[in-house]
Tab-separated table of C-alpha atoms in Angstrom:
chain	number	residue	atom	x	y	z
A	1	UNK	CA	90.766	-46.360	219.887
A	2	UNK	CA	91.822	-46.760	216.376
A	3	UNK	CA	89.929	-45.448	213.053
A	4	UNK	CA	91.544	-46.945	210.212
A	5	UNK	CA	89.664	-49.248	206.816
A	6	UNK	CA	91.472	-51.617	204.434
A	7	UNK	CA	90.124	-52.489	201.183
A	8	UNK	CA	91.490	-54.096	198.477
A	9	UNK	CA	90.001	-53.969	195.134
A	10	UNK	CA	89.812	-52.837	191.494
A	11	UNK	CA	89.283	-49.192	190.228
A	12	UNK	CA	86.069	-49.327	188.818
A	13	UNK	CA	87.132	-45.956	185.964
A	14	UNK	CA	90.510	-44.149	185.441
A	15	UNK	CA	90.997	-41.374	188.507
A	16	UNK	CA	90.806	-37.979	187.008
A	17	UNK	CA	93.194	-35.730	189.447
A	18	UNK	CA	91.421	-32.338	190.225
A	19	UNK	CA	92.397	-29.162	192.057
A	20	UNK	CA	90.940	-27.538	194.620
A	21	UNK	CA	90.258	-24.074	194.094
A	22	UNK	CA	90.375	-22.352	197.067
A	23	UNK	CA	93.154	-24.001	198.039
A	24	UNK	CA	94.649	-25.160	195.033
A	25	UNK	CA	95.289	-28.897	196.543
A	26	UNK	CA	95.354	-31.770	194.144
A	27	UNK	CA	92.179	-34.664	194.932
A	28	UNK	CA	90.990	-37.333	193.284
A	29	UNK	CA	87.299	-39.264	193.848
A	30	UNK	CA	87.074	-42.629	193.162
A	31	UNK	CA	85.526	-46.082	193.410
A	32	UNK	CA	86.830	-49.335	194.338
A	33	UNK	CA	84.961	-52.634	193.256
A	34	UNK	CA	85.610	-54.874	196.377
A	35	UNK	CA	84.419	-59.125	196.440
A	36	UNK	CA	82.640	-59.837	199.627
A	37	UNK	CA	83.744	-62.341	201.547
A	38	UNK	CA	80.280	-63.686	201.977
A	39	UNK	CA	78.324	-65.552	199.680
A	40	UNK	CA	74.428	-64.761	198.936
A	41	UNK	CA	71.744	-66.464	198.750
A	42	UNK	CA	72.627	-68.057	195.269
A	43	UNK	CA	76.030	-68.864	196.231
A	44	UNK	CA	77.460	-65.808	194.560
A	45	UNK	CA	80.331	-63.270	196.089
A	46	UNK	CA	78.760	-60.342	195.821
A	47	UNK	CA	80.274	-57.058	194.880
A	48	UNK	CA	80.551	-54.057	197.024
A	49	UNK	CA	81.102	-50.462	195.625
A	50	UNK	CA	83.083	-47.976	198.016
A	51	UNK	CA	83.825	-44.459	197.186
A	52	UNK	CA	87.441	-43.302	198.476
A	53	UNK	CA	89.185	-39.446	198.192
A	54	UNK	CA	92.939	-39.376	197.934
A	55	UNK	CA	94.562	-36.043	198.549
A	56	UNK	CA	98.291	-34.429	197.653
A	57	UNK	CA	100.852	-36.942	196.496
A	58	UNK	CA	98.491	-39.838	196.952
A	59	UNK	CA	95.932	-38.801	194.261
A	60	UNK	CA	98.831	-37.317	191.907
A	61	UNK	CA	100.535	-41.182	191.889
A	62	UNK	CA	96.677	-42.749	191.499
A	63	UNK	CA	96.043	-40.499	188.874
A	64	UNK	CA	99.662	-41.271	187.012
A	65	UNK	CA	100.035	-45.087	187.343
A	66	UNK	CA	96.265	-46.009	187.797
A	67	UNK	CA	93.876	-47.085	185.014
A	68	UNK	CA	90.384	-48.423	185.220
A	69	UNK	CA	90.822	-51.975	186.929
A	70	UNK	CA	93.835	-51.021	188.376
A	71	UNK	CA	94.066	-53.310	191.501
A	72	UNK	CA	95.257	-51.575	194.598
A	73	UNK	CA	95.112	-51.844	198.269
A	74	UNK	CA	94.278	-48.549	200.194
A	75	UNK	CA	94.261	-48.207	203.718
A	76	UNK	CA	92.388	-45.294	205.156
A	77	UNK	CA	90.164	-43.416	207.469
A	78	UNK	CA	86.549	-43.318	207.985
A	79	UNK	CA	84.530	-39.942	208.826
A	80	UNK	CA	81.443	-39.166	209.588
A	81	UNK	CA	79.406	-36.563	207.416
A	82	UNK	CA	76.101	-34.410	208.036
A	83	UNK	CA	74.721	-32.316	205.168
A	84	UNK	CA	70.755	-30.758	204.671
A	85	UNK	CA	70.278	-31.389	200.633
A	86	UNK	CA	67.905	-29.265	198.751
A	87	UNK	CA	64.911	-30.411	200.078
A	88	UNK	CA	65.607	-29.970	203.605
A	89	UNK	CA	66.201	-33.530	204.978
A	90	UNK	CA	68.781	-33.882	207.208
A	91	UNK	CA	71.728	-37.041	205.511
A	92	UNK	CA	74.554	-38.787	207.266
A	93	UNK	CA	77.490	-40.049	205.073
A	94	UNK	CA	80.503	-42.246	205.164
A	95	UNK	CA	83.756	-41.335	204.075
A	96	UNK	CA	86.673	-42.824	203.039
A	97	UNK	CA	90.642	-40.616	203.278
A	98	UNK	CA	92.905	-42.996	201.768
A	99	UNK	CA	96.527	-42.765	204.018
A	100	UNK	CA	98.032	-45.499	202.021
A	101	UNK	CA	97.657	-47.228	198.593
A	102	UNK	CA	99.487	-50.070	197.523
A	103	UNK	CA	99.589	-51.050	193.840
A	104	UNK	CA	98.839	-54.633	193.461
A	105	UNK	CA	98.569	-54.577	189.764
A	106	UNK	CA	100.085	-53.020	186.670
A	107	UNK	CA	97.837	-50.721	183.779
A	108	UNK	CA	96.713	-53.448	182.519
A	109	UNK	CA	94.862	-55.683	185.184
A	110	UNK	CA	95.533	-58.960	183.291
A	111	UNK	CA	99.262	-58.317	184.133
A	112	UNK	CA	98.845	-58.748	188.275
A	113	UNK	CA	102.275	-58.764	190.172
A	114	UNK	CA	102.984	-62.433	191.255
A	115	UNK	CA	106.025	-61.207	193.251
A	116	UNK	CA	105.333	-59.085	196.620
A	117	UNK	CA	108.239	-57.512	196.793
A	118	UNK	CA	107.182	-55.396	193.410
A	119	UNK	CA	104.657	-54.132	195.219
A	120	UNK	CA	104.801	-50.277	195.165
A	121	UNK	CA	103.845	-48.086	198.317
A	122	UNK	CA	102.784	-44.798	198.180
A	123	UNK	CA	102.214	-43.056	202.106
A	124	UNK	CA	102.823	-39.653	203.234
């Protein structure tokens, strides 16, 4: 079996980098606009919004050479999360680790690389 997600798509606001404190480990949260492939019912690509958490040397390089509609590829894991909230109910979440992320874009997203091998990979 293999658990792994790959999304491309724009940063939807500029990463802020935080630090743990407990354990003093650098994370970032953040949101990535993604185009469905699918068309609805007015012909329209719709757009999905998926939240993402990049840890160590990942976030750092999101957070340094990242902007709001950055484009990026990540590829990451998916986990399964069970919390009670303040009222008592019982929620199941989602989540994205990011492994990978690819830069597919520059600052400034009307400046997109044309040429593949400029794109810049970040892993562990």
């Amino acid at each position: 079996m293999f658990n792994q997600v790959i999304l491309i798509g724009r940063l939807t606001k500029k990463p802020e980098l935080k630090k743990s404190e407990t354990t003093g480990l650098k994370y970032l949260r953040a949101t990535l606009a993604v185009k469905s492939q699918r068309k609805n019912r007015d012909g329209i690509y719709e757009t999905e919004f998926i939240d993402f958490t990049a840890f160590g040397k990942i976030a750092q390089n999101i957070s340094n050479y990242c902007d709001k509609g950055s484009l990026i590829n990540l590829v990451g894991t998916l986990s399964n999360n069970s919390y009670t909230d303040k009222n008592g109910i019982n929620r199941h979440t989602i989540a994205i680790t990011a492994n990978q992320v690819n830069f597919l874009s520059k600052t400034n997203k009307r400046e997109e690389i044309k040429d593949e091998e400029a794109v810049f990979t970040l892993g562990q």
